PDB file of C-alpha atoms in Angstrom:
ATOM      1  CA  UNK A   1      89.007  84.966 126.635  1.00 91.00           C
ATOM      2  CA  UNK A   2      89.143  81.078 126.984  1.00 96.00           C
ATOM      3  CA  UNK A   3      91.653  79.272 125.101  1.00 97.00           C
ATOM      4  CA  UNK A   4      92.880  75.550 124.786  1.00 98.00           C
ATOM      5  CA  UNK A   5      96.768  75.766 125.280  1.00 97.00           C
ATOM      6  CA  UNK A   6      99.691  73.432 125.182  1.00 97.00           C
ATOM      7  CA  UNK A   7     102.567  73.627 127.536  1.00 97.00           C
ATOM      8  CA  UNK A   8     105.698  71.309 127.282  1.00 98.00           C
ATOM      9  CA  UNK A   9     108.614  70.931 129.409  1.00 97.00           C
ATOM     10  CA  UNK A  10     111.654  70.625 126.793  1.00 98.00           C
ATOM     11  CA  UNK A  11     114.715  68.462 127.665  1.00 97.00           C
ATOM     12  CA  UNK A  12     118.250  69.661 127.208  1.00 97.00           C
ATOM     13  CA  UNK A  13     118.212  68.865 123.215  1.00 97.00           C
ATOM     14  CA  UNK A  14     114.991  70.855 123.055  1.00 96.00           C
ATOM     15  CA  UNK A  15     112.698  67.857 122.511  1.00 96.00           C
ATOM     16  CA  UNK A  16     109.511  68.018 124.509  1.00 96.00           C
ATOM     17  CA  UNK A  17     109.870  65.627 127.676  1.00 97.00           C
ATOM     18  CA  UNK A  18     106.235  66.090 128.994  1.00 98.00           C
ATOM     19  CA  UNK A  19     103.169  67.997 127.573  1.00 98.00           C
ATOM     20  CA  UNK A  20     100.360  69.334 129.374  1.00 98.00           C
ATOM     21  CA  UNK A  21      97.102  70.202 126.983  1.00 98.00           C
ATOM     22  CA  UNK A  22      94.640  72.474 128.915  1.00 98.00           C
ATOM     23  CA  UNK A  23      91.051  72.979 127.837  1.00 98.00           C
ATOM     24  CA  UNK A  24      89.517  76.287 127.704  1.00 98.00           C
ATOM     25  CA  UNK A  25      92.130  77.827 129.993  1.00 98.00           C
ATOM     26  CA  UNK A  26      92.128  81.527 131.316  1.00 98.00           C
ATOM     27  CA  UNK A  27      94.639  83.401 133.541  1.00 96.00           C
ATOM     28  CA  UNK A  28      93.618  83.977 137.310  1.00 98.00           C
ATOM     29  CA  UNK A  29      96.633  85.318 138.733  1.00 98.00           C
ATOM     30  CA  UNK A  30      99.998  86.548 137.689  1.00 97.00           C
ATOM     31  CA  UNK A  31     102.694  87.142 140.035  1.00 97.00           C
ATOM     32  CA  UNK A  32     106.253  88.520 139.387  1.00 94.00           C
ATOM     33  CA  UNK A  33     109.188  88.623 141.839  1.00 89.00           C
ATOM     34  CA  UNK A  34     110.622  92.101 142.513  1.00 87.00           C
ATOM     35  CA  UNK A  35     113.586  93.151 140.253  1.00 86.00           C
ATOM     36  CA  UNK A  36     116.918  94.690 141.810  1.00 85.00           C
ATOM     37  CA  UNK A  37     119.173  96.248 139.485  1.00 85.00           C
ATOM     38  CA  UNK A  38     122.156  95.884 141.790  1.00 90.00           C
ATOM     39  CA  UNK A  39     121.482  92.299 142.329  1.00 86.00           C
ATOM     40  CA  UNK A  40     122.110  88.938 140.126  1.00 88.00           C
ATOM     41  CA  UNK A  41     118.990  87.140 141.307  1.00 88.00           C
ATOM     42  CA  UNK A  42     116.874  85.038 138.964  1.00 88.00           C
ATOM     43  CA  UNK A  43     113.515  86.623 138.167  1.00 88.00           C
ATOM     44  CA  UNK A  44     110.563  84.429 138.828  1.00 92.00           C
ATOM     45  CA  UNK A  45     107.171  84.746 137.285  1.00 95.00           C
ATOM     46  CA  UNK A  46     104.156  82.488 138.317  1.00 97.00           C
ATOM     47  CA  UNK A  47     100.726  82.423 136.154  1.00 96.00           C
ATOM     48  CA  UNK A  48      98.049  80.561 137.571  1.00 97.00           C
ATOM     49  CA  UNK A  49      95.298  79.252 135.152  1.00 97.00           C
ATOM     50  CA  UNK A  50      91.695  77.853 135.590  1.00 98.00           C
ATOM     51  CA  UNK A  51      90.632  75.404 133.093  1.00 98.00           C
ATOM     52  CA  UNK A  52      87.799  73.011 132.109  1.00 98.00           C
ATOM     53  CA  UNK A  53      90.206  69.867 131.279  1.00 98.00           C
ATOM     54  CA  UNK A  54      93.971  68.820 131.655  1.00 97.00           C
ATOM     55  CA  UNK A  55      95.541  65.908 129.543  1.00 98.00           C
ATOM     56  CA  UNK A  56      99.234  64.862 130.235  1.00 98.00           C
ATOM     57  CA  UNK A  57     101.390  63.341 127.548  1.00 95.00           C
ATOM     58  CA  UNK A  58     104.773  61.735 128.314  1.00 90.00           C
ATOM     59  CA  UNK A  59     106.698  62.170 125.243  1.00 80.00           C
TER      60      UNK A  59
END
């Protein structure tokens, strides 16, 4: 199901630093790093989306 979404990068105070507004977006790929119980590595997830339009706002 396609949806319009808003993605915001927040600064250290929690205020939006930059905002991406994506029109009719849908996920095409989800990737996660392997988790190791005996390691202290950071887990990284990547979400790739397709869309029909993108607007960038500097806040």
